[in-house]
Tab-separated table of C-alpha atoms in Angstrom:
chain	number	residue	atom	x	y	z
A	1	MET	CA	93.917	112.694	-36.062
A	2	GLN	CA	93.397	109.816	-38.600
A	3	THR	CA	93.977	110.666	-41.911
A	4	LYS	CA	94.095	107.338	-44.207
A	5	PRO	CA	91.284	104.453	-44.150
A	6	THR	CA	92.246	101.472	-41.997
A	7	THR	CA	93.312	98.222	-43.984
A	8	ILE	CA	92.795	94.662	-43.655
A	9	LYS	CA	95.871	94.346	-42.806
A	10	GLU	CA	96.038	96.968	-39.797
A	11	ILE	CA	93.333	95.094	-38.147
A	12	ALA	CA	95.066	91.770	-38.730
A	13	GLN	CA	98.506	93.296	-36.731
A	14	ILE	CA	96.464	94.477	-34.310
A	15	LEU	CA	94.892	91.409	-33.496
A	16	GLY	CA	97.457	88.706	-33.998
A	17	ILE	CA	95.577	87.226	-36.858
A	18	SER	CA	96.453	86.383	-40.456
A	19	VAL	CA	94.841	89.035	-43.437
A	20	SER	CA	92.679	86.084	-44.757
A	21	THR	CA	91.249	85.580	-41.274
A	22	VAL	CA	90.515	88.948	-40.775
A	23	SER	CA	89.006	88.598	-44.421
A	24	ARG	CA	87.189	86.017	-43.579
A	25	ALA	CA	85.290	86.758	-40.693
A	26	LEU	CA	84.320	90.263	-42.259
A	27	HIS	CA	81.968	87.978	-44.549
A	28	ASP	CA	80.772	85.827	-42.270
A	29	HIS	CA	83.251	82.702	-43.313
A	30	PRO	CA	81.588	79.739	-41.603
A	31	SER	CA	84.997	78.630	-41.212
A	32	ILE	CA	86.039	81.639	-38.546
A	33	GLY	CA	84.897	80.694	-35.306
A	34	LEU	CA	81.857	83.346	-33.617
A	35	THR	CA	84.559	84.627	-30.844
A	36	THR	CA	87.083	85.717	-33.929
A	37	ARG	CA	84.238	87.161	-35.765
A	38	ALA	CA	82.965	89.529	-33.071
A	39	LYS	CA	86.628	90.480	-32.068
A	40	VAL	CA	87.444	91.281	-35.963
A	41	LYS	CA	83.543	92.971	-36.148
A	42	LYS	CA	84.463	95.034	-32.884
A	43	LEU	CA	87.630	96.199	-33.758
A	44	ALA	CA	86.704	97.101	-37.313
A	45	GLY	CA	83.887	98.920	-36.171
A	46	GLU	CA	86.109	100.966	-33.676
A	47	LEU	CA	88.588	101.903	-36.446
A	48	ASN	CA	85.604	102.701	-38.526
A	49	TYR	CA	86.892	99.942	-41.183
A	50	GLU	CA	85.031	100.114	-44.605
A	51	PRO	CA	85.669	97.516	-47.339
A	52	ASN	CA	87.917	98.717	-50.101
A	53	GLN	CA	84.773	98.528	-52.965
A	54	THR	CA	87.315	98.851	-55.954
A	55	ALA	CA	88.929	95.963	-54.710
A	56	ILE	CA	86.521	93.998	-54.118
A	57	PHE	CA	85.036	94.889	-57.539
A	58	LEU	CA	88.376	93.862	-59.538
A	59	GLN	CA	88.636	90.461	-57.436
A	60	LYS	CA	85.342	89.981	-59.023
A	61	GLY	CA	86.111	90.940	-62.645
A	62	LYS	CA	83.735	94.129	-62.320
A	63	THR	CA	83.966	97.781	-61.148
A	64	HIS	CA	80.301	98.671	-61.345
A	65	THR	CA	81.423	101.713	-63.536
A	66	ILE	CA	80.554	102.396	-66.612
A	67	GLY	CA	81.769	105.405	-69.171
A	68	VAL	CA	80.559	107.688	-71.191
A	69	ILE	CA	81.639	109.613	-74.042
A	70	LEU	CA	80.518	112.764	-75.378
A	71	PRO	CA	80.924	115.500	-77.451
A	72	GLU	CA	80.490	118.510	-75.339
A	73	LEU	CA	79.380	118.065	-71.697
A	74	SER	CA	77.824	121.705	-71.984
A	75	GLU	CA	75.301	121.267	-74.638
A	76	ALA	CA	71.653	121.274	-73.292
A	77	PHE	CA	71.070	117.997	-75.369
A	78	PHE	CA	74.166	115.912	-73.757
A	79	SER	CA	72.897	117.138	-70.244
A	80	SER	CA	69.564	115.852	-70.362
A	81	ALA	CA	71.078	112.701	-71.846
A	82	ILE	CA	73.521	112.742	-68.615
A	83	SER	CA	70.694	112.976	-66.303
A	84	ALA	CA	68.801	109.761	-67.600
A	85	ILE	CA	72.368	108.225	-67.940
A	86	GLU	CA	72.928	108.657	-64.165
A	87	ASP	CA	69.707	107.829	-63.225
A	88	THR	CA	69.244	104.560	-64.548
A	89	ALA	CA	72.873	103.901	-63.760
A	90	TYR	CA	72.225	104.545	-59.984
A	91	LYS	CA	69.020	102.192	-59.982
A	92	LYS	CA	71.155	99.980	-60.720
A	93	ASN	CA	74.168	100.627	-58.407
A	94	TYR	CA	76.666	101.735	-61.136
A	95	THR	CA	78.754	104.908	-60.891
A	96	VAL	CA	79.417	106.699	-64.580
A	97	LEU	CA	82.496	107.843	-65.654
A	98	LEU	CA	82.176	111.036	-67.792
A	99	ALA	CA	84.009	112.447	-70.673
A	100	GLN	CA	84.033	114.880	-73.197
A	101	SER	CA	85.872	114.542	-76.899
A	102	HIS	CA	85.011	118.248	-77.710
A	103	ASP	CA	84.679	116.706	-81.374
A	104	ASP	CA	88.356	115.883	-81.680
A	105	GLU	CA	88.782	112.333	-83.028
A	106	GLN	CA	92.010	111.810	-81.556
A	107	LYS	CA	91.219	112.773	-78.271
A	108	GLU	CA	87.783	110.575	-78.447
A	109	LYS	CA	90.956	107.763	-79.125
A	110	GLN	CA	92.597	108.383	-76.003
A	111	LEU	CA	89.038	108.867	-73.736
A	112	VAL	CA	88.277	105.290	-75.017
A	113	GLU	CA	91.726	103.664	-74.064
A	114	LYS	CA	91.886	105.846	-70.779
A	115	MET	CA	88.076	104.299	-69.931
A	116	LYS	CA	89.428	101.061	-70.885
A	117	ASN	CA	92.371	101.120	-68.311
A	118	HIS	CA	90.192	102.559	-65.728
A	119	ARG	CA	88.171	98.921	-66.193
A	120	VAL	CA	84.715	100.096	-67.165
A	121	ASP	CA	82.159	97.353	-67.548
A	122	GLY	CA	80.858	99.168	-70.494
A	123	LEU	CA	80.185	102.315	-72.536
A	124	LEU	CA	78.387	104.839	-73.826
A	125	VAL	CA	78.874	106.869	-76.746
A	126	SER	CA	77.860	109.540	-78.813
A	127	VAL	CA	80.775	109.940	-81.491
A	128	GLY	CA	82.252	113.466	-82.585
A	129	LYS	CA	81.640	115.035	-85.578
A	130	SER	CA	84.742	114.522	-87.297
A	131	THR	CA	85.355	110.813	-86.372
A	132	SER	CA	85.829	109.167	-89.545
A	133	SER	CA	86.874	105.772	-88.061
A	134	TYR	CA	85.973	103.596	-85.061
A	135	GLN	CA	88.493	101.262	-84.736
A	136	HIS	CA	89.138	102.156	-81.295
A	137	PHE	CA	85.244	101.182	-80.373
A	138	GLU	CA	85.737	98.048	-82.508
A	139	ASN	CA	88.924	97.217	-80.048
A	140	LEU	CA	86.947	97.155	-76.666
A	141	LYS	CA	85.469	93.570	-77.874
A	142	LYS	CA	88.948	91.974	-77.356
A	143	TYR	CA	88.305	93.129	-73.546
A	144	ASN	CA	84.868	92.213	-73.399
A	145	ILE	CA	83.883	95.896	-72.804
A	146	PRO	CA	80.368	96.265	-74.752
A	147	VAL	CA	79.621	99.594	-76.530
A	148	VAL	CA	76.299	101.095	-77.110
A	149	TYR	CA	75.910	104.666	-79.020
A	150	PHE	CA	73.207	107.038	-78.859
A	151	ASP	CA	72.397	110.270	-80.996
A	152	ARG	CA	75.344	110.269	-82.787
A	153	ILE	CA	76.120	107.011	-84.446
A	154	PRO	CA	79.115	105.765	-86.379
A	155	SER	CA	78.098	103.970	-89.522
A	156	ILE	CA	79.427	100.427	-89.140
A	157	PRO	CA	77.273	97.114	-88.901
A	158	ASN	CA	76.829	95.163	-86.047
A	159	ILE	CA	76.453	97.600	-83.556
A	160	HIS	CA	74.213	98.122	-80.499
A	161	TYR	CA	72.675	101.996	-80.432
A	162	VAL	CA	69.531	103.827	-79.600
A	163	ALA	CA	68.919	106.911	-82.366
A	164	CYS	CA	66.330	109.553	-83.353
A	165	ASN	CA	64.270	109.103	-86.239
A	166	MET	CA	65.872	112.584	-88.634
A	167	GLU	CA	64.473	111.117	-92.060
A	168	ILE	CA	61.227	111.356	-90.448
A	169	GLY	CA	62.063	114.654	-88.611
A	170	THR	CA	63.406	116.069	-91.880
A	171	ILE	CA	59.905	115.024	-93.554
A	172	GLU	CA	57.585	116.931	-90.988
A	173	ALA	CA	60.051	120.001	-90.894
A	174	VAL	CA	60.280	120.524	-94.751
A	175	SER	CA	56.490	119.500	-94.530
A	176	TYR	CA	55.493	121.910	-92.207
A	177	LEU	CA	57.133	124.649	-94.218
A	178	LEU	CA	55.928	124.000	-97.485
A	179	LYS	CA	52.307	123.843	-95.745
A	180	LYS	CA	53.034	127.343	-95.007
A	181	GLY	CA	53.505	128.281	-98.875
A	182	HIS	CA	57.841	128.458	-98.739
A	183	ARG	CA	59.037	126.848	-102.253
A	184	ALA	CA	62.555	127.333	-102.051
A	185	ILE	CA	63.703	126.050	-98.929
A	186	GLY	CA	67.374	125.806	-98.295
A	187	MET	CA	69.120	123.383	-95.703
A	188	ILE	CA	72.545	124.110	-93.307
A	189	ASN	CA	73.370	120.365	-92.655
A	190	GLY	CA	76.141	119.017	-90.613
A	191	PRO	CA	79.510	117.141	-91.588
A	192	GLN	CA	79.742	114.377	-94.293
A	193	THR	CA	81.484	112.236	-91.655
A	194	MET	CA	77.459	112.198	-89.647
A	195	VAL	CA	75.074	109.631	-90.285
A	196	ALA	CA	72.417	112.285	-89.366
A	197	THR	CA	73.583	114.246	-91.895
A	198	GLY	CA	72.980	111.828	-94.679
A	199	GLU	CA	69.752	111.370	-92.977
A	200	ARG	CA	68.542	114.834	-92.998
A	201	LYS	CA	69.480	115.064	-96.607
A	202	GLU	CA	67.332	111.576	-97.314
A	203	GLY	CA	64.248	113.334	-95.342
A	204	TYR	CA	64.605	116.556	-97.586
A	205	ILE	CA	65.020	114.871	-100.606
A	206	LYS	CA	61.759	112.714	-99.640
A	207	ALA	CA	59.744	115.331	-99.012
A	208	MET	CA	60.456	117.545	-102.106
A	209	THR	CA	59.362	114.454	-104.168
A	210	LYS	CA	56.494	113.493	-102.238
A	211	ASN	CA	54.997	117.033	-102.653
A	212	ARG	CA	56.333	116.942	-106.521
A	213	LEU	CA	58.881	119.682	-106.222
A	214	LYS	CA	62.143	119.431	-107.914
A	215	TYR	CA	65.161	118.660	-106.045
A	216	ASP	CA	67.591	121.564	-105.767
A	217	PRO	CA	71.219	120.405	-104.728
A	218	SER	CA	72.277	123.749	-104.364
A	219	LEU	CA	69.931	124.637	-101.259
A	220	ILE	CA	71.464	122.214	-99.198
A	221	VAL	CA	74.969	123.341	-97.649
A	222	SER	CA	77.096	121.595	-94.979
A	223	CYS	CA	78.957	123.004	-92.838
A	224	ASP	CA	80.662	121.895	-89.365
A	225	LEU	CA	78.511	123.109	-86.874
A	226	THR	CA	80.352	126.098	-86.048
A	227	GLU	CA	79.358	129.784	-85.717
A	228	GLU	CA	82.198	130.746	-88.437
A	229	GLY	CA	81.173	127.593	-90.491
A	230	THR	CA	77.363	128.382	-90.466
A	231	LYS	CA	77.918	132.163	-91.273
A	232	LYS	CA	79.563	131.067	-94.352
A	233	ALA	CA	76.665	128.041	-95.130
A	234	LEU	CA	73.994	130.933	-94.987
A	235	ASP	CA	76.018	133.481	-97.066
A	236	GLU	CA	76.109	130.527	-99.612
A	237	LEU	CA	72.598	130.282	-99.433
A	238	LEU	CA	71.823	133.732	-99.905
A	239	ALA	CA	73.831	133.920	-102.611
A	240	SER	CA	72.110	131.297	-104.718
A	241	LYS	CA	70.012	131.458	-107.449
A	242	ARG	CA	67.313	130.203	-106.012
A	243	LYS	CA	67.222	132.337	-102.721
A	244	PRO	CA	65.894	130.406	-100.174
A	245	THR	CA	62.735	132.041	-98.308
A	246	ALA	CA	63.059	128.934	-95.330
A	247	ILE	CA	65.924	127.062	-94.153
A	248	VAL	CA	65.924	124.153	-92.047
A	249	THR	CA	69.186	124.126	-89.789
A	250	PHE	CA	71.035	121.574	-88.552
A	251	ASN	CA	70.469	121.924	-84.635
A	252	ASP	CA	68.777	124.518	-82.459
A	253	TYR	CA	72.782	126.097	-81.920
A	254	VAL	CA	73.155	126.548	-85.843
A	255	ALA	CA	69.493	128.140	-85.539
A	256	LEU	CA	71.136	130.433	-83.063
A	257	PHE	CA	73.937	131.370	-85.437
A	258	ALA	CA	72.211	131.531	-88.337
A	259	ILE	CA	69.516	133.696	-86.796
A	260	LYS	CA	72.366	135.866	-85.646
A	261	HIS	CA	74.170	136.817	-88.751
A	262	ALA	CA	70.797	137.184	-90.472
A	263	THR	CA	69.515	139.783	-88.109
A	264	LYS	CA	73.171	141.652	-88.875
A	265	LEU	CA	71.942	141.461	-92.737
A	266	ASN	CA	69.055	143.264	-92.113
A	267	ILE	CA	66.960	140.269	-92.697
A	268	ARG	CA	63.668	139.801	-90.889
A	269	VAL	CA	63.759	136.611	-89.082
A	270	ASN	CA	60.635	134.509	-89.790
A	271	LYS	CA	59.187	137.698	-91.940
A	272	ASP	CA	61.744	137.348	-94.776
A	273	LEU	CA	63.676	134.141	-93.610
A	274	GLU	CA	62.160	131.453	-91.797
A	275	PHE	CA	64.004	128.807	-89.819
A	276	VAL	CA	62.952	125.139	-88.099
A	277	SER	CA	66.122	123.550	-86.439
A	278	TYR	CA	66.458	119.865	-84.044
A	279	ALA	CA	66.822	119.289	-80.988
A	280	ASN	CA	63.816	121.807	-79.342
A	281	LEU	CA	66.502	122.594	-76.662
A	282	PRO	CA	65.011	125.289	-73.548
A	283	LEU	CA	67.114	128.077	-74.949
A	284	ILE	CA	65.369	128.868	-77.882
A	285	HIS	CA	63.176	130.360	-75.924
A	286	TYR	CA	65.572	132.811	-74.748
A	287	MET	CA	66.312	133.950	-78.085
A	288	GLU	CA	64.918	137.628	-79.160
A	289	ASN	CA	64.186	135.452	-82.675
A	290	ILE	CA	63.438	131.892	-82.296
A	291	PRO	CA	63.095	129.543	-85.186
A	292	ALA	CA	59.152	128.627	-85.941
A	293	ALA	CA	59.271	125.402	-84.882
A	294	SER	CA	62.017	122.632	-83.916
A	295	VAL	CA	62.041	119.019	-84.245
A	296	GLU	CA	62.195	117.077	-80.463
A	297	GLN	CA	64.850	114.403	-80.338
A	298	PHE	CA	64.154	113.498	-76.676
A	299	PRO	CA	67.800	113.635	-75.381
A	300	TYR	CA	66.659	111.782	-72.073
A	301	LEU	CA	64.724	109.228	-73.762
A	302	GLN	CA	67.623	107.979	-75.801
A	303	GLY	CA	70.177	108.154	-72.839
A	304	GLN	CA	67.789	105.908	-70.576
A	305	LYS	CA	66.998	103.417	-73.339
A	306	ALA	CA	70.636	103.220	-73.850
A	307	THR	CA	71.718	102.800	-70.510
A	308	ASP	CA	68.822	100.215	-69.694
A	309	ILE	CA	70.461	98.195	-73.030
A	310	LEU	CA	73.862	98.405	-71.905
A	311	MET	CA	72.867	96.926	-67.923
A	312	ASP	CA	71.065	94.213	-69.806
A	313	LEU	CA	74.195	93.096	-71.509
A	314	LEU	CA	76.249	93.354	-68.233
A	315	HIS	CA	73.352	91.273	-66.971
A	316	HIS	CA	74.052	88.772	-69.600
A	317	GLN	CA	78.061	88.549	-69.247
A	318	ASP	CA	77.814	88.492	-65.170
A	319	THR	CA	75.132	85.701	-65.082
A	320	GLY	CA	76.867	83.801	-67.686
A	321	SER	CA	73.719	83.428	-69.588
A	322	THR	CA	73.675	83.647	-73.510
A	323	GLU	CA	73.979	87.001	-74.860
A	324	PRO	CA	71.257	88.568	-77.408
A	325	SER	CA	71.470	87.012	-80.639
A	326	ALA	CA	70.466	90.467	-82.475
A	327	PHE	CA	72.084	93.593	-81.959
A	328	TYR	CA	70.055	96.395	-80.104
A	329	LYS	CA	68.941	99.003	-82.728
A	330	VAL	CA	66.409	101.334	-80.926
A	331	ILE	CA	64.676	104.157	-82.907
A	332	ILE	CA	62.792	106.697	-81.042
A	333	GLU	CA	60.044	109.003	-83.286
A	334	SER	CA	60.805	112.570	-83.777
A	335	GLN	CA	58.533	115.128	-82.793
A	336	LEU	CA	57.884	118.378	-84.384
A	337	VAL	CA	57.528	121.293	-82.079
A	338	GLU	CA	55.796	124.127	-83.314
A	339	ASN	CA	57.249	127.458	-81.239
A	340	LYS	CA	55.449	129.945	-79.792
A	341	LYS	CA	56.414	133.166	-78.598
């Protein structure tokens, strides 16, 4: 029983011709006679020969594989983005190689190196929350491997990216709570290393200023986005002189952690303390107490647009045409979605 795929070398040995002749015959090269071509193709069919696509791609300098590095594959947000990436890449005959950094900067660096060694043609990245240096991505320029960032983008110039407008989304979230009569509005924000953390803070301040309310820095607390970090952040806000009646959380997972902790403290969620979050993930509809509203960030659309950009950059490489003079900077407008239960 045959266990290994048939090679061109084996076909050449059986027919008593050179490997290069077999290769040319399989590709209908005009230098090979019709009789030889027919013999080669007949034997190749009998032996179930299939071309080694990896070898062919490497000869052409392309593998038709793109790499994707994400913080957590298990998160619903990134699962939706992955679906878009695979759907879009498949239409262009590209294979997708997935990896997760688990928000570990060192692992992220190792994954970039592995992606390079696997000869990916390009890379899609959502950076880890603890990543403070981006040189490992910048180094890929030396190998002509384009990188497109989405959702979690680094604070460096001259990059291609797709992101959601978190500042406008935050203004909408805070304004929504203000219209409901809240004046002491807290925020459980993310790590300072993340661009989105600063965008949320800016949106919060602008919303308060727009409504002629004084900005109180004690009402914004950063956390590491873990359950323990969220609990500490909530405790800090509840101990504040201006105890908040509503809180905007960094994402739906942080909202879940905060609501769970608030319930244990006998706080009536969305009565004593109202929550608004980001991402609008399906999981919130399975929670006993859900955020009053959530900012939709359109992960599928982000993944789709990021892949489209990467495909365009790779197309320019393949055709030898001039690459775009400007960097792609795509901003998707967020949308506040009120939750009903």
